[in-house]
Coordinates of C-alpha atoms in Angstrom, one line a residue:
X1 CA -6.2 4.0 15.2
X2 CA -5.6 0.9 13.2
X3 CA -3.7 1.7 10.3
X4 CA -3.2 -1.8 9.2
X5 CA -5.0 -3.9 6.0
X6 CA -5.4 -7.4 4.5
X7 CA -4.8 -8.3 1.3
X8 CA -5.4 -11.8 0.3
X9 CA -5.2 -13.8 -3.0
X10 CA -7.0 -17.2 -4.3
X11 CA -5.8 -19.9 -6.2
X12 CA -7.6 -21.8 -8.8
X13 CA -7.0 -24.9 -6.2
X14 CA -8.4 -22.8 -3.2
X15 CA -5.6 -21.8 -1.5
X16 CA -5.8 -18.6 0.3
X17 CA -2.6 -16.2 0.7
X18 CA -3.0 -13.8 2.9
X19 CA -0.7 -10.2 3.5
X20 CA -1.0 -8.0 6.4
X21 CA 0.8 -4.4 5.9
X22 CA 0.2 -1.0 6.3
X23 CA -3.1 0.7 5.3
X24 CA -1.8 3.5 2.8
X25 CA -4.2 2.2 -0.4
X26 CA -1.7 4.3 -2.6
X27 CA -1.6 3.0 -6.5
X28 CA 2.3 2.3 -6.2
X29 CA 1.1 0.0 -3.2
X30 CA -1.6 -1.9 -5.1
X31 CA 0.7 -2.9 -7.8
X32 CA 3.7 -3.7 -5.4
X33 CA 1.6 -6.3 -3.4
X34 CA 0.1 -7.8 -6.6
X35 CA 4.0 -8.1 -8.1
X36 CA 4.6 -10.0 -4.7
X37 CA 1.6 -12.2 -4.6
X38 CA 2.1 -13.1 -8.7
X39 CA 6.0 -14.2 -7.6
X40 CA 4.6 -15.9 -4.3
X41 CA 2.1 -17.9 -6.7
X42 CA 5.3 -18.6 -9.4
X43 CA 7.1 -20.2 -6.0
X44 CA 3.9 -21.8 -5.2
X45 CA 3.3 -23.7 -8.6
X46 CA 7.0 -24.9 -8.7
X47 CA 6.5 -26.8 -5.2

């Protein structure tokens, strides 16, 4: 079974960010991949 998930985030400007990673919805999970896709947007913005 396919235990694996997307997660994906939009900017403003249309660009799509995308995470593949394991399946477990667990509230801990949630708020680690929104912490990384925040800093991945910070990085983004300074390029």
């Amino acid at each position: 079974v396919n235990q694996q998930q997307v997660s994906a985030f939009l900017t403003a400007g249309h660009t799509k960010f995308m995470l593949l990673h394991g399946g477990h919805r667990h509230r801990h999970n949630e708020d680690t991949i929104r912490g990384f896709f925040q800093d991945l947007y910070e990085l983004y913005v300074k390029v």
